[in-house]
Amino acid sequence: MIGILIVTHGALGESLIACANHVLGGAPAQTAALAVNSQDDPNIMLPKAQALVAELNSGDGVLVLSDMYGATPCNIVTKLIQPGIVAGVAGISLPMLVRAMTYRQQPLAVVVEKAISGGREGVVQFTGQQCERYEPEPSNQ
């Protein structure tokens, strides 16, 4: 099973894990979060992240999810990447996390793609009626 590490600003990662637990109906195995706060030194946080990756990797690899591309948590994640073993994706959301958790029995590359598609497909504009997707009228140009 693919391990999942969430590296985010503050407690966002722990909150997302708790929400995924609620949505999926159970505590997600091989999942952890690392909170990065404004006073944290990235050079001190990196060994903590490396230890979590080692702990979460059962031999199938680890997907590391971060909140904002280019921010400190993401910069820590870039130092964890090992092609085919540790992959990173920025822009974590609950739909992304749930999708990744749903497909984590698949190979790492598949879980990465499913996480990204879950994030993309989880961003929709909807009407006030039963969360139906908003489809704009075609323009006549």
Coordinates of N, CA, C and O in Angstrom, one line a residue:
M1 N 0.9 -1.2 0.0 CA 0.0 0.0 0.0 C 0.9 1.2 0.0 O 1.9 1.3 0.7
I2 N 0.5 2.2 -0.8 CA 1.2 3.5 -0.8 C 1.0 4.3 0.5 O -0.1 4.5 0.9
G3 N 2.1 4.7 1.1 CA 2.0 5.6 2.3 C 1.7 7.0 1.8 O 2.0 7.4 0.7
I4 N 1.0 7.7 2.7 CA 0.7 9.1 2.4 C 1.2 10.0 3.5 O 0.8 9.8 4.7
L5 N 2.0 11.0 3.2 CA 2.5 12.0 4.1 C 2.0 13.3 3.6 O 2.1 13.7 2.5
I6 N 1.4 14.1 4.6 CA 0.9 15.4 4.3 C 1.8 16.5 5.0 O 1.9 16.4 6.2
V7 N 2.4 17.4 4.2 CA 3.3 18.4 4.8 C 2.6 19.7 4.5 O 2.5 20.1 3.3
T8 N 2.1 20.4 5.5 CA 1.4 21.6 5.3 C 1.7 22.7 6.3 O 2.3 22.4 7.3
H9 N 1.2 23.9 6.1 CA 1.3 25.0 7.1 C 0.3 24.6 8.2 O -0.8 24.2 8.0
G10 N 0.8 24.7 9.4 CA 0.0 24.5 10.6 C -0.6 23.1 10.6 O -0.1 22.2 10.2
A11 N -1.8 23.1 11.2 CA -2.6 21.9 11.4 C -3.4 21.4 10.3 O -4.3 20.5 10.4
L12 N -3.3 22.0 9.1 CA -4.1 21.6 8.0 C -4.0 20.1 7.7 O -5.1 19.5 7.4
G13 N -2.8 19.6 7.7 CA -2.7 18.2 7.3 C -3.5 17.3 8.3 O -4.2 16.3 7.9
E14 N -3.3 17.5 9.6 CA -4.0 16.7 10.6 C -5.6 16.9 10.4 O -6.3 15.9 10.5
S15 N -6.0 18.1 10.1 CA -7.4 18.3 9.9 C -7.9 17.5 8.7 O -9.0 16.9 8.7
L16 N -7.1 17.5 7.6 CA -7.5 16.8 6.4 C -7.6 15.3 6.7 O -8.5 14.6 6.2
I17 N -6.7 14.8 7.4 CA -6.7 13.3 7.8 C -8.0 13.0 8.6 O -8.6 12.0 8.4
A18 N -8.3 13.9 9.5 CA -9.5 13.7 10.3 C -10.8 13.7 9.4 O -11.7 12.9 9.6
C19 N -10.8 14.6 8.5 CA -11.9 14.7 7.6 C -12.0 13.5 6.7 O -13.1 12.9 6.5
A20 N -10.9 13.0 6.2 CA -10.8 11.8 5.4 C -11.3 10.6 6.2 O -12.0 9.7 5.7
N21 N -10.9 10.6 7.5 CA -11.4 9.5 8.4 C -12.9 9.5 8.4 O -13.5 8.5 8.4
H22 N -13.5 10.7 8.5 CA -15.0 10.8 8.6 C -15.6 10.4 7.3 O -16.5 9.6 7.3
V23 N -15.0 10.8 6.1 CA -15.6 10.5 4.8 C -15.5 9.0 4.5 O -16.4 8.4 4.0
L24 N -14.3 8.4 4.8 CA -14.1 7.0 4.5 C -14.5 6.0 5.5 O -14.5 4.8 5.3
G25 N -14.9 6.6 6.7 CA -15.4 5.7 7.8 C -14.4 4.9 8.5 O -14.7 3.8 9.0
G26 N -13.2 5.4 8.6 CA -12.2 4.7 9.4 C -10.9 5.4 9.3 O -10.7 6.3 8.5
A27 N -10.0 5.1 10.3 CA -8.7 5.8 10.3 C -7.9 5.3 9.2 O -7.7 4.1 9.0
P28 N -7.3 6.2 8.4 CA -6.5 5.8 7.2 C -5.1 5.2 7.7 O -4.4 5.9 8.5
A29 N -4.8 4.0 7.3 CA -3.5 3.4 7.7 C -2.4 4.1 6.9 O -2.6 4.7 5.8
Q30 N -1.2 4.0 7.4 CA 0.0 4.5 6.7 C -0.2 5.9 6.2 O 0.2 6.3 5.1
T31 N -0.7 6.7 7.1 CA -0.9 8.2 6.8 C -0.4 9.0 8.0 O -0.7 8.6 9.1
A32 N 0.3 10.1 7.6 CA 0.8 11.0 8.7 C 0.8 12.4 8.2 O 0.8 12.6 7.0
A33 N 0.9 13.3 9.1 CA 1.0 14.7 8.7 C 2.2 15.4 9.5 O 2.5 15.0 10.6
L34 N 2.8 16.3 8.8 CA 3.9 17.1 9.4 C 3.5 18.5 9.3 O 3.3 19.1 8.2
A35 N 3.3 19.2 10.4 CA 2.9 20.6 10.5 C 4.1 21.5 10.4 O 5.1 21.3 11.2
V36 N 4.1 22.4 9.5 CA 5.2 23.4 9.4 C 4.7 24.8 9.8 O 3.8 25.3 9.2
N37 N 5.3 25.3 10.9 CA 4.9 26.6 11.4 C 5.9 27.7 11.0 O 7.0 27.4 10.6
S38 N 5.5 28.9 11.1 CA 6.3 30.0 10.6 C 7.7 30.1 11.3 O 8.6 30.5 10.7
Q39 N 7.7 29.7 12.6 CA 9.0 29.7 13.3 C 9.9 28.5 13.1 O 11.0 28.4 13.5
D40 N 9.4 27.5 12.3 CA 10.1 26.3 12.1 C 11.3 26.5 11.1 O 11.1 27.1 10.1
D41 N 12.4 25.9 11.4 CA 13.6 25.9 10.5 C 13.4 24.7 9.5 O 13.4 23.6 10.0
P42 N 13.3 25.0 8.2 CA 13.2 23.9 7.2 C 14.3 22.9 7.4 O 14.1 21.7 7.1
N43 N 15.5 23.3 7.8 CA 16.6 22.3 7.9 C 16.4 21.4 9.1 O 17.0 20.3 9.1
I44 N 15.6 21.8 10.0 CA 15.2 20.9 11.2 C 14.0 20.0 10.8 O 13.9 18.9 11.2
M45 N 13.1 20.6 10.0 CA 11.9 19.9 9.6 C 12.2 18.8 8.6 O 11.5 17.7 8.6
L46 N 13.2 18.9 7.8 CA 13.5 17.9 6.7 C 13.8 16.6 7.3 O 13.3 15.6 6.9
P47 N 14.7 16.4 8.3 CA 14.9 15.1 8.9 C 13.7 14.5 9.5 O 13.5 13.2 9.4
K48 N 12.8 15.3 10.0 CA 11.5 14.8 10.5 C 10.7 14.2 9.4 O 10.1 13.1 9.5
A49 N 10.6 15.0 8.3 CA 9.9 14.5 7.1 C 10.5 13.2 6.5 O 9.8 12.3 6.2
Q50 N 11.8 13.2 6.5 CA 12.5 12.0 6.0 C 12.2 10.7 6.9 O 12.0 9.6 6.3
A51 N 12.2 10.9 8.2 CA 11.8 9.8 9.1 C 10.4 9.4 8.9 O 10.1 8.1 8.9
L52 N 9.5 10.3 8.6 CA 8.1 9.9 8.4 C 8.0 9.1 7.1 O 7.2 8.1 7.0
V53 N 8.7 9.6 6.1 CA 8.6 8.9 4.8 C 9.1 7.4 5.0 O 8.5 6.5 4.5
A54 N 10.2 7.3 5.7 CA 10.8 5.9 5.9 C 9.8 5.1 6.7 O 9.6 3.9 6.4
E55 N 9.1 5.7 7.7 CA 8.1 4.9 8.5 C 6.9 4.5 7.7 O 6.4 3.4 7.9
L56 N 6.5 5.4 6.7 CA 5.3 5.1 6.0 C 5.5 4.2 4.8 O 4.5 3.7 4.2
N57 N 6.7 4.1 4.3 CA 7.0 3.3 3.2 C 7.1 1.8 3.5 O 8.1 1.3 4.1
S58 N 6.1 1.0 3.1 CA 6.1 -0.4 3.3 C 6.8 -1.2 2.1 O 6.7 -2.4 2.1
G59 N 7.3 -0.4 1.2 CA 8.0 -1.0 0.0 C 7.3 -0.6 -1.3 O 7.9 -0.8 -2.3
D60 N 6.1 0.0 -1.2 CA 5.4 0.4 -2.4 C 5.5 1.8 -2.7 O 5.1 2.3 -3.8
G61 N 6.1 2.6 -1.8 CA 6.3 4.0 -2.1 C 5.5 4.9 -1.2 O 4.6 4.4 -0.5
V62 N 5.7 6.2 -1.3 CA 5.0 7.2 -0.5 C 4.7 8.4 -1.4 O 5.5 8.9 -2.2
L63 N 3.4 8.8 -1.3 CA 2.9 10.1 -1.9 C 3.0 11.1 -0.8 O 2.4 11.0 0.2
V64 N 3.7 12.2 -1.1 CA 3.8 13.3 -0.2 C 3.0 14.5 -0.8 O 3.2 15.0 -1.9
L65 N 2.0 14.9 0.0 CA 1.1 16.0 -0.4 C 1.4 17.2 0.3 O 1.6 17.2 1.5
S66 N 1.4 18.4 -0.3 CA 1.7 19.7 0.3 C 0.6 20.6 -0.1 O -0.2 20.4 -1.0
D67 N 0.5 21.7 0.7 CA -0.6 22.7 0.4 C -0.3 23.6 -0.7 O -1.0 23.6 -1.7
M68 N 0.7 24.5 -0.6 CA 0.9 25.5 -1.7 C 2.2 25.3 -2.4 O 3.3 25.2 -1.7
Y69 N 2.2 25.2 -3.7 CA 3.4 25.1 -4.5 C 4.3 26.3 -4.3 O 3.8 27.4 -4.3
G70 N 5.5 26.0 -4.0 CA 6.5 27.1 -3.8 C 6.7 27.6 -2.3 O 7.6 28.3 -2.0
A71 N 5.8 27.2 -1.5 CA 5.9 27.6 -0.1 C 6.8 26.6 0.7 O 7.2 25.6 0.2
T72 N 7.1 27.0 1.9 CA 8.1 26.2 2.7 C 7.7 24.7 2.8 O 8.6 23.9 2.6
P73 N 6.5 24.3 3.1 CA 6.2 22.9 3.2 C 6.5 22.2 1.8 O 7.1 21.1 1.8
C74 N 6.2 22.8 0.7 CA 6.5 22.3 -0.6 C 8.0 22.2 -0.8 O 8.5 21.2 -1.4
N75 N 8.7 23.2 -0.4 CA 10.1 23.2 -0.6 C 10.8 22.0 0.2 O 11.8 21.5 -0.2
I76 N 10.2 21.7 1.4 CA 10.7 20.5 2.1 C 10.4 19.3 1.3 O 11.3 18.4 1.2
V77 N 9.2 19.2 0.8 CA 8.8 18.0 0.0 C 9.7 17.8 -1.2 O 10.1 16.6 -1.5
T78 N 10.2 18.8 -1.9 CA 11.0 18.7 -3.0 C 12.3 17.9 -2.7 O 12.9 17.2 -3.5
K79 N 12.8 18.0 -1.4 CA 14.0 17.4 -1.0 C 13.7 15.9 -0.6 O 14.7 15.2 -0.4
L80 N 12.5 15.5 -0.6 CA 12.1 14.1 -0.3 C 11.9 13.2 -1.6 O 12.0 12.0 -1.5
I81 N 11.8 13.9 -2.7 CA 11.4 13.2 -3.9 C 12.5 12.2 -4.4 O 13.7 12.5 -4.4
Q82 N 12.0 11.0 -4.7 CA 12.9 9.9 -5.2 C 12.1 9.2 -6.3 O 11.1 8.5 -6.0
P83 N 12.4 9.4 -7.5 CA 11.6 8.9 -8.6 C 11.2 7.4 -8.4 O 12.1 6.6 -8.1
G84 N 9.9 7.1 -8.5 CA 9.4 5.8 -8.4 C 9.3 5.3 -6.9 O 8.7 4.3 -6.7
I85 N 9.8 6.1 -6.0 CA 9.7 5.7 -4.6 C 8.9 6.8 -3.8 O 8.0 6.4 -3.0
V86 N 9.3 8.0 -3.9 CA 8.6 9.1 -3.2 C 8.2 10.2 -4.3 O 9.0 10.7 -5.0
A87 N 6.9 10.4 -4.3 CA 6.4 11.4 -5.3 C 5.7 12.6 -4.5 O 5.2 12.3 -3.4
G88 N 5.7 13.8 -5.1 CA 5.1 14.9 -4.4 C 4.1 15.6 -5.3 O 4.2 15.7 -6.5
V89 N 3.0 16.0 -4.6 CA 1.9 16.8 -5.3 C 1.5 17.9 -4.4 O 1.3 17.7 -3.2
A90 N 1.5 19.1 -5.0 CA 1.1 20.3 -4.2 C -0.4 20.6 -4.5 O -0.9 20.2 -5.5
G91 N -1.0 21.4 -3.6 CA -2.4 21.8 -3.8 C -3.4 20.9 -3.1 O -4.5 20.8 -3.5
I92 N -3.0 20.3 -2.0 CA -3.9 19.3 -1.3 C -5.2 19.8 -1.0 O -5.4 21.0 -0.6
S93 N -6.2 19.0 -1.2 CA -7.6 19.3 -0.8 C -8.2 18.0 -0.3 O -7.6 16.9 -0.5
L94 N -9.4 18.0 0.3 CA -10.0 16.8 0.7 C -10.3 15.9 -0.4 O -10.1 14.7 -0.3
P95 N -10.9 16.4 -1.5 CA -11.1 15.5 -2.7 C -9.9 14.8 -3.2 O -9.9 13.6 -3.5
M96 N -8.7 15.5 -3.2 CA -7.5 15.0 -3.6 C -7.1 13.8 -2.7 O -6.7 12.8 -3.1
L97 N -7.1 14.1 -1.4 CA -6.7 13.1 -0.4 C -7.6 11.9 -0.4 O -7.1 10.8 -0.4
V98 N -8.9 12.1 -0.5 CA -9.8 10.9 -0.5 C -9.6 10.1 -1.7 O -9.5 8.8 -1.7
R99 N -9.3 10.7 -2.9 CA -9.1 10.0 -4.1 C -7.8 9.2 -4.0 O -7.7 8.0 -4.3
A100 N -6.7 9.8 -3.4 CA -5.4 9.1 -3.3 C -5.6 7.9 -2.3 O -5.1 6.8 -2.6
M101 N -6.3 8.1 -1.2 CA -6.5 7.0 -0.3 C -7.4 5.9 -0.9 O -7.1 4.7 -0.6
T102 N -8.3 6.2 -1.8 CA -9.1 5.2 -2.4 C -8.3 4.3 -3.4 O -8.6 3.1 -3.5
Y103 N -7.3 4.9 -4.0 CA -6.5 4.1 -5.0 C -5.1 3.7 -4.5 O -4.3 3.3 -5.3
R104 N -4.8 3.8 -3.2 CA -3.5 3.6 -2.8 C -3.0 2.1 -2.9 O -1.8 1.9 -2.6
Q105 N -3.8 1.2 -3.3 CA -3.3 -0.2 -3.5 C -2.7 -0.3 -4.9 O -2.1 -1.3 -5.3
Q106 N -2.9 0.8 -5.7 CA -2.3 0.8 -7.1 C -0.9 1.2 -7.0 O -0.4 1.7 -6.0
P107 N -0.1 1.2 -8.1 CA 1.3 1.7 -8.1 C 1.3 3.2 -7.9 O 0.3 3.9 -8.1
L108 N 2.5 3.6 -7.4 CA 2.6 5.0 -7.0 C 2.3 6.0 -8.1 O 1.6 7.0 -7.9
A109 N 2.7 5.7 -9.4 CA 2.3 6.6 -10.5 C 0.8 6.7 -10.7 O 0.3 7.8 -11.0
V110 N 0.1 5.7 -10.5 CA -1.4 5.7 -10.6 C -2.0 6.5 -9.5 O -2.9 7.4 -9.7
V111 N -1.5 6.4 -8.2 CA -2.0 7.1 -7.1 C -1.7 8.6 -7.3 O -2.6 9.4 -7.0
V112 N -0.6 9.0 -7.8 CA -0.3 10.4 -8.1 C -1.3 10.9 -9.1 O -1.9 12.0 -8.9
E113 N -1.6 10.2 -10.2 CA -2.5 10.7 -11.2 C -3.9 10.8 -10.6 O -4.7 11.7 -10.9
K114 N -4.3 9.8 -9.8 CA -5.6 9.8 -9.2 C -5.8 11.0 -8.2 O -6.8 11.7 -8.1
A115 N -4.7 11.3 -7.4 CA -4.7 12.4 -6.5 C -4.9 13.7 -7.3 O -5.7 14.6 -6.9
I116 N -4.1 13.9 -8.4 CA -4.3 15.1 -9.2 C -5.6 15.2 -9.8 O -6.3 16.3 -9.7
S117 N -6.2 14.2 -10.3 CA -7.5 14.2 -10.9 C -8.6 14.5 -9.8 O -9.5 15.2 -10.1
G118 N -8.4 13.9 -8.7 CA -9.3 14.2 -7.6 C -9.3 15.7 -7.2 O -10.3 16.3 -6.9
G119 N -8.1 16.3 -7.2 CA -8.0 17.7 -6.9 C -8.7 18.6 -7.9 O -9.4 19.5 -7.6
R120 N -8.4 18.2 -9.2 CA -9.0 19.0 -10.3 C -10.5 18.9 -10.3 O -11.2 19.9 -10.4
E121 N -11.0 17.6 -10.2 CA -12.4 17.4 -10.3 C -13.2 17.8 -9.1 O -14.4 18.0 -9.1
G122 N -12.5 18.1 -8.0 CA -13.1 18.6 -6.8 C -13.4 20.1 -6.7 O -14.0 20.6 -5.8
V123 N -12.9 20.8 -7.8 CA -13.1 22.2 -7.8 C -14.2 22.5 -8.9 O -13.9 22.3 -10.1
V124 N -15.3 22.8 -8.4 CA -16.5 23.1 -9.3 C -17.3 24.2 -8.8 O -17.3 24.5 -7.6
Q125 N -17.9 24.9 -9.7 CA -18.9 25.9 -9.4 C -20.2 25.2 -9.4 O -20.5 24.4 -10.4
F126 N -21.1 25.4 -8.4 CA -22.4 24.7 -8.4 C -23.5 25.7 -8.1 O -23.3 26.8 -7.6
T127 N -24.7 25.2 -8.5 CA -25.9 26.0 -8.3 C -26.3 25.7 -6.8 O -25.8 24.9 -6.1
G128 N -27.4 26.4 -6.4 CA -27.9 26.2 -5.1 C -28.8 25.0 -4.9 O -29.4 24.8 -3.9
Q129 N -28.9 24.3 -6.0 CA -29.9 23.1 -6.0 C -29.1 21.8 -6.0 O -28.6 21.4 -7.0
Q130 N -28.9 21.2 -4.8 CA -28.3 19.9 -4.6 C -26.9 19.8 -5.2 O -26.6 18.8 -5.8
C131 N -26.2 20.8 -5.1 CA -24.8 20.8 -5.5 C -24.6 20.3 -7.0 O -23.7 19.7 -7.3
E132 N -25.5 20.7 -7.8 CA -25.4 20.4 -9.2 C -24.3 21.2 -9.9 O -24.2 22.4 -9.5
R133 N -23.6 20.7 -10.8 CA -22.5 21.4 -11.4 C -23.1 22.5 -12.3 O -24.1 22.3 -13.0
Y134 N -22.5 23.7 -12.3 CA -22.9 24.8 -13.1 C -22.3 24.6 -14.5 O -21.0 24.4 -14.6
E135 N -23.1 24.6 -15.5 CA -22.6 24.5 -16.9 C -23.0 25.8 -17.6 O -24.1 26.1 -17.8
P136 N -22.0 26.6 -18.0 CA -22.3 27.9 -18.6 C -22.9 27.6 -20.0 O -22.7 26.6 -20.6
E137 N -23.8 28.6 -20.4 CA -24.4 28.5 -21.7 C -23.3 28.7 -22.7 O -22.4 29.5 -22.6
P138 N -23.4 27.9 -23.8 CA -22.4 28.1 -24.9 C -22.6 29.5 -25.5 O -23.7 30.0 -25.7
S139 N -21.4 30.1 -25.8 CA -21.5 31.4 -26.4 C -21.6 31.3 -27.9 O -21.1 30.4 -28.5
N140 N -22.4 32.3 -28.4 CA -22.6 32.3 -29.9 C -21.6 33.3 -30.4 O -21.9 34.5 -30.5
Q141 N -20.5 32.9 -30.9 CA -19.5 33.9 -31.4 C -19.4 33.7 -32.9 O -19.4 32.8 -33.5

